[in-house]
mmCIF file of C-alpha atoms and ligand atoms in Angstrom:
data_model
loop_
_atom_site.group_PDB
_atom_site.id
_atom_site.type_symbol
_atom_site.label_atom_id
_atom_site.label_comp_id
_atom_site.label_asym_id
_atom_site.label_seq_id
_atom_site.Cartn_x
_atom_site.Cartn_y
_atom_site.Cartn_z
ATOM 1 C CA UNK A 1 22.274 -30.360 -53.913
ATOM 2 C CA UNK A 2 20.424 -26.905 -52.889
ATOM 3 C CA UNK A 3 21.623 -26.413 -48.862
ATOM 4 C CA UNK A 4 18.061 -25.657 -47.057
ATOM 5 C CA UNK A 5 17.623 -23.636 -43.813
ATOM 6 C CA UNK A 6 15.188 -21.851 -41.421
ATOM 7 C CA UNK A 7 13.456 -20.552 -38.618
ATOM 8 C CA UNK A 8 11.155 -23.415 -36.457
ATOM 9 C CA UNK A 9 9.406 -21.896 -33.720
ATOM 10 C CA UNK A 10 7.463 -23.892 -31.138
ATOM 11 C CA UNK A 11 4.617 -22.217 -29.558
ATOM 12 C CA UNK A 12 1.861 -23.682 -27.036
ATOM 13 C CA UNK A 13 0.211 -23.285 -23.693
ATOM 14 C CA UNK A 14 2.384 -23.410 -20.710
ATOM 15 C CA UNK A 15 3.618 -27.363 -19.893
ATOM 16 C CA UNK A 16 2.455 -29.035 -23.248
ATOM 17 C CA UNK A 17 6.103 -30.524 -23.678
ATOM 18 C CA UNK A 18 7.758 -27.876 -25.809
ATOM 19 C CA UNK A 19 11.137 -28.021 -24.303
ATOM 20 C CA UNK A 20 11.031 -31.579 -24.261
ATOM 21 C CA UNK A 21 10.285 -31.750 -27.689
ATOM 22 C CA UNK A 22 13.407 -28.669 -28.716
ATOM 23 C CA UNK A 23 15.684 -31.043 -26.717
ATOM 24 C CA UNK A 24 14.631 -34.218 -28.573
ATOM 25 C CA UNK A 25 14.963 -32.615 -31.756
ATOM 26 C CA UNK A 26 18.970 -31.087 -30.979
ATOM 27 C CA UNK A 27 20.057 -34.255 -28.799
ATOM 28 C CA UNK A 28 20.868 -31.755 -26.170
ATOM 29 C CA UNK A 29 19.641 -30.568 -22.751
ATOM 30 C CA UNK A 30 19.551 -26.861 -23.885
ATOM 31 C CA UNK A 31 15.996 -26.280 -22.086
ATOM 32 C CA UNK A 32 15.050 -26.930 -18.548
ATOM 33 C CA UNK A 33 12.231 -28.987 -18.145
ATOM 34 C CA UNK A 34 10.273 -29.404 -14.873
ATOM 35 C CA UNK A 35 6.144 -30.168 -14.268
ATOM 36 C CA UNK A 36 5.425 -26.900 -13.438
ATOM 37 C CA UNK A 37 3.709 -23.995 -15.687
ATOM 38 C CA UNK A 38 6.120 -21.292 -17.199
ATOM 39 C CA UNK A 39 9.744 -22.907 -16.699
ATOM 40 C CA UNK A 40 10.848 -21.500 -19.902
ATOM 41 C CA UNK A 41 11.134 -17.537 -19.632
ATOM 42 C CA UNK A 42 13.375 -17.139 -23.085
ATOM 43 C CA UNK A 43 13.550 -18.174 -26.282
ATOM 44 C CA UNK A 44 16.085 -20.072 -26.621
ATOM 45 C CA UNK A 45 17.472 -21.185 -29.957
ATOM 46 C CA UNK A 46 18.715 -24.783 -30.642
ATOM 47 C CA UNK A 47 20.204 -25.533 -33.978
ATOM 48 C CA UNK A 48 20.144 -28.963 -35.957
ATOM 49 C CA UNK A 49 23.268 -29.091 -38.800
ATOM 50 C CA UNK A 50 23.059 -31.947 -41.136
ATOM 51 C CA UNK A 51 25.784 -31.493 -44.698
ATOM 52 C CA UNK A 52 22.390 -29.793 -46.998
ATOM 53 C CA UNK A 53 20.421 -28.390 -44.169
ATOM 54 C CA UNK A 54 20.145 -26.256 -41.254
ATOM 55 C CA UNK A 55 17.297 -26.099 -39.099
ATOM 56 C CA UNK A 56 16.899 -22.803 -36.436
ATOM 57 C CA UNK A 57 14.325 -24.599 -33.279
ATOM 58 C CA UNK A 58 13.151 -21.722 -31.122
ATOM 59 C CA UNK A 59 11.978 -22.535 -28.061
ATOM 60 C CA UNK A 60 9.613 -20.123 -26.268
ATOM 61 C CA UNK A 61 7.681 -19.194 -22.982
ATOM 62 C CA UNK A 62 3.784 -21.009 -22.787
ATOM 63 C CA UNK A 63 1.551 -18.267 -23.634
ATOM 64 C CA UNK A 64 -0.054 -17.089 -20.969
ATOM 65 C CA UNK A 65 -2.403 -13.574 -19.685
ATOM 66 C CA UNK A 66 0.806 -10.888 -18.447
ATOM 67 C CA UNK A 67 0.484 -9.884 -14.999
ATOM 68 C CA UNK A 68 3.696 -8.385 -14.482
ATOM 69 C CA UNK A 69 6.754 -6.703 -16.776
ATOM 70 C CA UNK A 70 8.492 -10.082 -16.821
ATOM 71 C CA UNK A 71 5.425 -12.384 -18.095
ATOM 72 C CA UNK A 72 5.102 -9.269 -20.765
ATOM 73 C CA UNK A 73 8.521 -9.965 -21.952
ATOM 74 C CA UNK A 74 7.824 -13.445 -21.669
ATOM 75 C CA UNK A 75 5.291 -13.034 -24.629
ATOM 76 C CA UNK A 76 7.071 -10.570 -26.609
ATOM 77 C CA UNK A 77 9.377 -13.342 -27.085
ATOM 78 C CA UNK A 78 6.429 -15.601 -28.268
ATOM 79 C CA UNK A 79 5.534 -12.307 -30.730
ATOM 80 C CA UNK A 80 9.139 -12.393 -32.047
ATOM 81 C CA UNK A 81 8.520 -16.283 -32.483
ATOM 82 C CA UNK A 82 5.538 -15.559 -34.973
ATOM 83 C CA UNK A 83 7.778 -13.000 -36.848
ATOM 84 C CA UNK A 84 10.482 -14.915 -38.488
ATOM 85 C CA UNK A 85 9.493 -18.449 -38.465
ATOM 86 C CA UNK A 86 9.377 -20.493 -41.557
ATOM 87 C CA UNK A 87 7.731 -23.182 -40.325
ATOM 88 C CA UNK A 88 5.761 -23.319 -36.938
ATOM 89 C CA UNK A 89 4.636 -25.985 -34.852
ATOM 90 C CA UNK A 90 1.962 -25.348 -32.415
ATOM 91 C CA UNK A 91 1.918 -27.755 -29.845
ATOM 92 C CA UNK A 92 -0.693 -29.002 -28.074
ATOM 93 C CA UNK A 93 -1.641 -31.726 -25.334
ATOM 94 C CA UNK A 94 -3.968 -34.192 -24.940
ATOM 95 C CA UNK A 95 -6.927 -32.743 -22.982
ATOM 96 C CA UNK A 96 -6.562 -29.030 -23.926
ATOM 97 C CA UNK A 97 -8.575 -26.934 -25.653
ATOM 98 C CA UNK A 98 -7.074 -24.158 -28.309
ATOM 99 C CA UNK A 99 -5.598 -20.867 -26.612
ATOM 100 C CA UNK A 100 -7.562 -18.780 -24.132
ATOM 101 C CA UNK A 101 -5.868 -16.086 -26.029
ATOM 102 C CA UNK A 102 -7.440 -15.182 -28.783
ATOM 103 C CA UNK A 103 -5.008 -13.098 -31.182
ATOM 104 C CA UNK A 104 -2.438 -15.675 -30.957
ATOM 105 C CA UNK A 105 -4.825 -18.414 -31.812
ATOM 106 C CA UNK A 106 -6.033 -16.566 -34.869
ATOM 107 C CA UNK A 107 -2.201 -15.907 -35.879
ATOM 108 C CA UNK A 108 -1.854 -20.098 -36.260
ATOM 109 C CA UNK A 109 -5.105 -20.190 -38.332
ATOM 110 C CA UNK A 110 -4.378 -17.816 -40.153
ATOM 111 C CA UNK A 111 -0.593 -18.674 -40.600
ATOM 112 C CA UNK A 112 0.750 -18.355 -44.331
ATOM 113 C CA UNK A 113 3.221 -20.430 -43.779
ATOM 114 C CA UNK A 114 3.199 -24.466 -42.679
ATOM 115 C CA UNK A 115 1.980 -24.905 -39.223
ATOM 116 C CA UNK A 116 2.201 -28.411 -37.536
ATOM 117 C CA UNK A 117 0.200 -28.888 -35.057
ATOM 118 C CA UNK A 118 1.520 -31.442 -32.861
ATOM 119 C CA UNK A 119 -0.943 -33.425 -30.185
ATOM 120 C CA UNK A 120 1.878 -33.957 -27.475
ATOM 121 C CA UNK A 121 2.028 -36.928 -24.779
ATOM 122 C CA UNK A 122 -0.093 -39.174 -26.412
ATOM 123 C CA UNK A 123 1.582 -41.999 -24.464
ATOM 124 C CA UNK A 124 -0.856 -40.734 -21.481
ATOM 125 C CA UNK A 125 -4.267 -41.223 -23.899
ATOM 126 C CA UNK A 126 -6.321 -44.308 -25.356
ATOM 127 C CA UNK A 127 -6.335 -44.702 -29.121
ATOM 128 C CA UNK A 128 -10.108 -43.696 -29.162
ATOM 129 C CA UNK A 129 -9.605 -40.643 -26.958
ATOM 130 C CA UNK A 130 -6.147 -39.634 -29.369
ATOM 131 C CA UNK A 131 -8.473 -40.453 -33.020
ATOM 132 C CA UNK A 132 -10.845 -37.892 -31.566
ATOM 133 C CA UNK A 133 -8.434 -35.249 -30.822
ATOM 134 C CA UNK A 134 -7.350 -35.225 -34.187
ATOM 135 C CA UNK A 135 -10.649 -34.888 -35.227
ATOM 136 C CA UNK A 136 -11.057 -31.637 -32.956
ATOM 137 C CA UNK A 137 -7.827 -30.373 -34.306
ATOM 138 C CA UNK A 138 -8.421 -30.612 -37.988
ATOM 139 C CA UNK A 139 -11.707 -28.268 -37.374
ATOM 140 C CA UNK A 140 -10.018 -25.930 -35.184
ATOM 141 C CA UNK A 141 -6.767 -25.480 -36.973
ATOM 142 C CA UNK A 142 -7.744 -27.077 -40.937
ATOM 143 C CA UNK A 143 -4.411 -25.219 -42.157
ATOM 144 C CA UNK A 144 -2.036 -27.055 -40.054
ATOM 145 C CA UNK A 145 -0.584 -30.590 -40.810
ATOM 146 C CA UNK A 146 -1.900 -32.671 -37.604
ATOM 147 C CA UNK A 147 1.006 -35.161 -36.047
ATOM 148 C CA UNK A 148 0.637 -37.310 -32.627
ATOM 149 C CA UNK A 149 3.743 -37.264 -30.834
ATOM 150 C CA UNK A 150 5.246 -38.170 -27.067
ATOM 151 C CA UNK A 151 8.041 -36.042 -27.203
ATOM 152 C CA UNK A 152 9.259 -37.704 -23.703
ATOM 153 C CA UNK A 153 9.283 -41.282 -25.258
ATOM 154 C CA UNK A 154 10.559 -39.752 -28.724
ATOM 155 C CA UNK A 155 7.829 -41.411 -30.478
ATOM 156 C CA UNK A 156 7.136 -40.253 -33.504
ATOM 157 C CA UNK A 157 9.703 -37.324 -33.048
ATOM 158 C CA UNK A 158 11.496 -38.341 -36.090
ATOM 159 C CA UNK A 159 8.349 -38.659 -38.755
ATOM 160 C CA UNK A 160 7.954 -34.900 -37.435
ATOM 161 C CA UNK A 161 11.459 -34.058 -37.971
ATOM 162 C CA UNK A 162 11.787 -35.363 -41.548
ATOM 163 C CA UNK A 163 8.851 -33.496 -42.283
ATOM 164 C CA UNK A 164 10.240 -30.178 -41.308
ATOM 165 C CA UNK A 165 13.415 -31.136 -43.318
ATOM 166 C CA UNK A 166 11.082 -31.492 -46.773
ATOM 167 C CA UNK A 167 9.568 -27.915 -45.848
ATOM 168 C CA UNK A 168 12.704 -26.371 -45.003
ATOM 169 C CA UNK A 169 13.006 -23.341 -47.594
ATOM 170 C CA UNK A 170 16.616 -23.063 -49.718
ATOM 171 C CA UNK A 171 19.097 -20.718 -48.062
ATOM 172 C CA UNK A 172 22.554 -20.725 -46.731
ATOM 173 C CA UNK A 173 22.457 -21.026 -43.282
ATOM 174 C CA UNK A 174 22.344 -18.491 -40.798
ATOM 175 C CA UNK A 175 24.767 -19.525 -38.518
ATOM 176 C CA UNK A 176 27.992 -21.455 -38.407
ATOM 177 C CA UNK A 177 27.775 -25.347 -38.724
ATOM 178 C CA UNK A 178 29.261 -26.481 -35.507
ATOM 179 C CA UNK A 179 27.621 -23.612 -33.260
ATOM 180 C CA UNK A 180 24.465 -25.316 -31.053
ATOM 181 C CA UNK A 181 23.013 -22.393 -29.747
ATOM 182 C CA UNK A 182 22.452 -18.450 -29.407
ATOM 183 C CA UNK A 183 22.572 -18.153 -25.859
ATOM 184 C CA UNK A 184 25.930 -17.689 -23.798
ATOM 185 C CA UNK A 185 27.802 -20.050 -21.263
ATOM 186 C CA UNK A 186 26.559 -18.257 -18.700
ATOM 187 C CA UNK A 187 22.527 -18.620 -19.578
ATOM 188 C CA UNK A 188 22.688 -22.503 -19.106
ATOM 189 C CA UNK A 189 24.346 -21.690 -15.661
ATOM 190 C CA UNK A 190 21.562 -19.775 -14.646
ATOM 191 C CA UNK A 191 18.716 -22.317 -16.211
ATOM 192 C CA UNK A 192 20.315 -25.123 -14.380
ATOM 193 C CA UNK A 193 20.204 -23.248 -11.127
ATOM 194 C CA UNK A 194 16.354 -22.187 -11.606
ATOM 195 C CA UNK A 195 15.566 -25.548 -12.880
ATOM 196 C CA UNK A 196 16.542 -26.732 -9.094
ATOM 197 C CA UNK A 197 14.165 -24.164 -7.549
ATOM 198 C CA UNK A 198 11.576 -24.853 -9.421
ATOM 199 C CA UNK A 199 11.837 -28.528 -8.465
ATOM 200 C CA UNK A 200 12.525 -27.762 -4.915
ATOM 201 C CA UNK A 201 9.989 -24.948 -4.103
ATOM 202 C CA UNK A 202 6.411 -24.053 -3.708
ATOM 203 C CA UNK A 203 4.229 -21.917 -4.513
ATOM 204 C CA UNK A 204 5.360 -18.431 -5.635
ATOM 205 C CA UNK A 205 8.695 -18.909 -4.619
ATOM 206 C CA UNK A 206 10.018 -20.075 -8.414
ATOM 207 C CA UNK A 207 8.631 -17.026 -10.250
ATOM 208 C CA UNK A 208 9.581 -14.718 -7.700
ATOM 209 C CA UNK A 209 13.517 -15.839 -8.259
ATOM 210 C CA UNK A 210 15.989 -14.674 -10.949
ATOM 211 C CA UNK A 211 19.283 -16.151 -11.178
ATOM 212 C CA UNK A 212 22.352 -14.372 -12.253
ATOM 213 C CA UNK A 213 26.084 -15.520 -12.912
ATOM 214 C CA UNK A 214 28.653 -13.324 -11.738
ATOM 215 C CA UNK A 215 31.704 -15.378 -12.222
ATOM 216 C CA UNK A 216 32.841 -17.935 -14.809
ATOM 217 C CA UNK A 217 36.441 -18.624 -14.362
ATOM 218 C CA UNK A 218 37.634 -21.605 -16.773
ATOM 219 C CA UNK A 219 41.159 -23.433 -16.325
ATOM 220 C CA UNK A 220 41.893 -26.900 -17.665
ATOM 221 C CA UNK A 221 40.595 -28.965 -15.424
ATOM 222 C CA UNK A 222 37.572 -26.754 -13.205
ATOM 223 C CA UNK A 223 35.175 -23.761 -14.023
ATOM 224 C CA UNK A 224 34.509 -21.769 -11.228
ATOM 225 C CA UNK A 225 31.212 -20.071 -10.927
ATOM 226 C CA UNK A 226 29.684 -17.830 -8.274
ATOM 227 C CA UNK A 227 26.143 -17.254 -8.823
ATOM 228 C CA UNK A 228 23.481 -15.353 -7.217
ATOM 229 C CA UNK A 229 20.103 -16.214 -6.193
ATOM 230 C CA UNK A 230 17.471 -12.972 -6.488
ATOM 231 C CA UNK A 231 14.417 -13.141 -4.951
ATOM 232 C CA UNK A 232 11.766 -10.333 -3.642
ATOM 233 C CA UNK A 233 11.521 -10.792 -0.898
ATOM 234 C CA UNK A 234 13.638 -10.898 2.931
ATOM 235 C CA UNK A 235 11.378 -14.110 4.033
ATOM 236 C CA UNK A 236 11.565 -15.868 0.584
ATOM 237 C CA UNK A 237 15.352 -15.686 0.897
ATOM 238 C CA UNK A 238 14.941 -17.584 4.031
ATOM 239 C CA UNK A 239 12.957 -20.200 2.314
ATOM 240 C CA UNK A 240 15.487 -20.732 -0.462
ATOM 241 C CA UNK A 241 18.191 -20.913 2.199
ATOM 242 C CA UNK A 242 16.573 -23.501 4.155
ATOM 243 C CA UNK A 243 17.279 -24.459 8.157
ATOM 244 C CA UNK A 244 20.879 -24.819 8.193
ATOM 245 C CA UNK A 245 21.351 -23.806 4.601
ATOM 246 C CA UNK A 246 20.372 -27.445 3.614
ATOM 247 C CA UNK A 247 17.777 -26.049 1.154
ATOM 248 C CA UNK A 248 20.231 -24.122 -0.789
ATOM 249 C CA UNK A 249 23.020 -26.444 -0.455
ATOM 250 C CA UNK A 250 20.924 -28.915 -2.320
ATOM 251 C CA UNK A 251 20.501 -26.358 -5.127
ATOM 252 C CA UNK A 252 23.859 -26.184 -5.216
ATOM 253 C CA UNK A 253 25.222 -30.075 -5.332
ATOM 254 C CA UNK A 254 21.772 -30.808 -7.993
ATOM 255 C CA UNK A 255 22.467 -28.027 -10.137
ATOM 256 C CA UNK A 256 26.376 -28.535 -9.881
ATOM 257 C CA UNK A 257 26.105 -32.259 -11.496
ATOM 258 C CA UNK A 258 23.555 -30.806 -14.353
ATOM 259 C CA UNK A 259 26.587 -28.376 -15.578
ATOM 260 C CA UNK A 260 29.412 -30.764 -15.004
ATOM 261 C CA UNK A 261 27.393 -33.322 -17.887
ATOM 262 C CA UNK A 262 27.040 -29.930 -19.822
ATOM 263 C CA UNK A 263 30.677 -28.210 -19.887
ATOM 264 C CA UNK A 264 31.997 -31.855 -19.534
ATOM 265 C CA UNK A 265 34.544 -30.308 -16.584
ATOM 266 C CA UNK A 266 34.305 -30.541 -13.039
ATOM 267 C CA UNK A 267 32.916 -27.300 -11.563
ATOM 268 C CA UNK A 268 33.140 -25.211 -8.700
ATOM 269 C CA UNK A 269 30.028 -23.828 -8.026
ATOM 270 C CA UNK A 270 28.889 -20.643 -5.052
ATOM 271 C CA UNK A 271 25.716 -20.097 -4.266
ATOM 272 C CA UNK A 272 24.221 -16.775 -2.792
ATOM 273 C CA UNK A 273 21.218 -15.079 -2.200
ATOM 274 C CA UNK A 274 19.862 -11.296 -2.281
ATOM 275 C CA UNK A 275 16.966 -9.334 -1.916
ATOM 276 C CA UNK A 276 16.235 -7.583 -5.235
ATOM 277 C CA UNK A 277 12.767 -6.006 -4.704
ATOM 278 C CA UNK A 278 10.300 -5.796 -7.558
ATOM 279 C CA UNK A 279 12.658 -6.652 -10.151
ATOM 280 C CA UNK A 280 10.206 -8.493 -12.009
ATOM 281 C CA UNK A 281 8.083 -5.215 -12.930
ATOM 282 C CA UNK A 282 11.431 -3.264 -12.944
ATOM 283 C CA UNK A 283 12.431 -3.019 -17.215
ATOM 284 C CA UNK A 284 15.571 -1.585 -16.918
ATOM 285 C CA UNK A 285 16.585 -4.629 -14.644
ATOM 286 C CA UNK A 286 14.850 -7.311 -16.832
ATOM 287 C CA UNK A 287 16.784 -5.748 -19.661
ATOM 288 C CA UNK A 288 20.034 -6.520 -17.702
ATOM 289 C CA UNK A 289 18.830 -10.280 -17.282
ATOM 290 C CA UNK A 290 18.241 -10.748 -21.186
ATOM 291 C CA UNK A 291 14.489 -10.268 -21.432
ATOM 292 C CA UNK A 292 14.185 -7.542 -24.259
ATOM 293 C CA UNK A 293 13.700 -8.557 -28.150
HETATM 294 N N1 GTP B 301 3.679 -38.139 -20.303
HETATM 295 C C1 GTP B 301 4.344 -37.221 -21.003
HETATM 296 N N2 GTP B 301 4.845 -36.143 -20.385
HETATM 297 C C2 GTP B 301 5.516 -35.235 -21.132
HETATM 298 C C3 GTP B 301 5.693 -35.381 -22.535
HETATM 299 N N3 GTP B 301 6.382 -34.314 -22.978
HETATM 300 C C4 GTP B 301 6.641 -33.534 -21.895
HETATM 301 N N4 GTP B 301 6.129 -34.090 -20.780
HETATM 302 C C5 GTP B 301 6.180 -33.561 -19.406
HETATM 303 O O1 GTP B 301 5.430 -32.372 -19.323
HETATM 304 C C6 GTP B 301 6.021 -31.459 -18.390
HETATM 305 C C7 GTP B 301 6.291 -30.131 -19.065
HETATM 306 O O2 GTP B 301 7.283 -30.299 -20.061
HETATM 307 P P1 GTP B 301 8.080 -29.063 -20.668
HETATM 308 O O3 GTP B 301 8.858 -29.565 -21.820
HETATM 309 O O4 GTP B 301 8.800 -28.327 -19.589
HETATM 310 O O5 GTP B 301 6.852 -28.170 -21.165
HETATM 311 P P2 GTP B 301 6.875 -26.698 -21.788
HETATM 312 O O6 GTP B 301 5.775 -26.642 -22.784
HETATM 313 O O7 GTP B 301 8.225 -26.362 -22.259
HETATM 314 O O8 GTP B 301 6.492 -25.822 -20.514
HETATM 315 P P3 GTP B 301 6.723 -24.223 -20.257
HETATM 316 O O9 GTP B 301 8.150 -23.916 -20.524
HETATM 317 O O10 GTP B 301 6.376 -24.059 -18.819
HETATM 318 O O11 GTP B 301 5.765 -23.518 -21.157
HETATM 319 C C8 GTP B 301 7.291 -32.144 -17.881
HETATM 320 O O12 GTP B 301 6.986 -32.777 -16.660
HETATM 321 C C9 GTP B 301 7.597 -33.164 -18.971
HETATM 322 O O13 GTP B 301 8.305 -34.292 -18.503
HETATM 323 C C10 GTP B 301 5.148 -36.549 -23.167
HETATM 324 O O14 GTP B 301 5.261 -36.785 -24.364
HETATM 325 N N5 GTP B 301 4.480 -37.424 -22.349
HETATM 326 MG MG1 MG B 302 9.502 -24.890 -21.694
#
């Protein structure tokens, strides 16, 4: 038998279930996940091997209006995403509409190659309200092959999944057959550590913090990390630090458990936190932190 492989990007407003639906698909928790808008700042490749196939997931940003260096990153990564993907699934929710964004939109309906549109978290919808959506969708986007998923409850998931495998073109795969992912150890450090902010805090504080790992130190039984906690400003590092420190300390115990189910090791794990002014406008800086195509 021919060995298939290629590139599936997911692409969709912010908090339509993307991540969720890249971790169903891999089996992994590569992708933090949280309720709030724009938890994913990467793409972040997760790779399915079966013996005749490979599939490539990407996992991007929700597309959103820049308003700062970092969010412009954020959709160059998206841009990449339309670039090299062999198949794409645009994902939508129940209750949206199509993309404010206009170029974007017109690059799914215009798509030469298979788009899937998938209509995400229909376990939160009435059958009337989901037949309806599809109707919508097949006007909006006639090119794409229209699926109803819950990506949470992994229903339908696989349906979705077998499809991709039929479209998958013939190739040798890109990468090797036991690697999972493209990003380093030290990535998933940092996700798991924002993850816990983003739970934790309000407002502005999540976007205004960067996480970096410093130290990764692995013997046979512990890793030891030491990680550090940006953030713009002098009073928003008070607010991740908490009265006490019980704030951060919580950060650290939540986001310690996350990566000792990850590396399957126990872990060591040091928190701190700096003032790194504007680094979200600043490009040489973002470059540092991985956000340049
Ligand atoms: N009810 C329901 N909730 C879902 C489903 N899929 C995802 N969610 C929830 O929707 C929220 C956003 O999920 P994510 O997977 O982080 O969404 P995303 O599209 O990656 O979001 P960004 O990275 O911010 O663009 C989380 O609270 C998920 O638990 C679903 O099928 N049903
Ligand atoms: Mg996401």
């Amino acid at each position: 038998m021919k060995h298939k492989a290629g590139f599936v990007n997911i692409i969709g407003n912010p908090n339509v279930g993307k991540s969720t639906l890249m971790n169903a698909f891999v089996g992994e928790k590569l992708s933090i996940i949280t309720s709030k808008a724009q938890t994913t700042r990467h793409r972040i490749l997760g790779i399915v091997n079966g013996d005749d196939f490979q599939i490539l997931f990407s996992d991007t940003p929700g597309i959103i209006k820049p308003a700062y260096e970092l969010q412009s990153s954020m959709m160059d990564f998206v841009k990449s995403a339309f670039e090299d993907a062999d198949i794409l699934i645009y994902m939508v929710e129940i209750g949206e509409k199509e993309l404010k964004d206009e170029a974007f939109f017109n690059k799914i309906t215009n798509s030469k190659i298979p788009v899937l549109l998938l209509l995400n978290k229909i376990d939160k919808s009435s059958q009337e309200e989901v037949e309806e959506k599809i109707l919508y969708w097949k006007e909006k986007v006639p090119n794409a092959e229209i699926f109803i998923i819950s990506a949470l409850e992994n229903f339908n998931v696989e349906s979705v999944f077998n499809r991709i495998v039929e479209l998958l073109p013939e190739s040798p795969p890109f990468y090797p057959k036991d690697q999972l992912t493209d990003k380093p150890e030290r990535f998933f450090i940092n996700e798991a550590i924002r993850e816990k902010i983003l739970l934790h805090y309000k407002k502005e504080i999540p976007y205004a913090v960067e996480v970096e790992t410093e130290e990764f130190i692995e013997s046979d039984k512990i890793i030891r990390i030491r990680s550090v906690i940006m953030v713009e400003r002098e009073t928003q590092k008070g607010i991740i630090i908490g009265h006490k420190g019980t704030a951060l300390k919580r950060v650290g115990t939540e986001a310690r458990k996350d990566l000792e189910k990850f590396f399957n090791k126990k872990i060591h794990l040091e928190l701190y936190v700096k003032v790194n002014k504007n680094w979200r406008n600043d490009k040489r800086q973002l470059r540092r932190f991985g956000y340049n195509e």
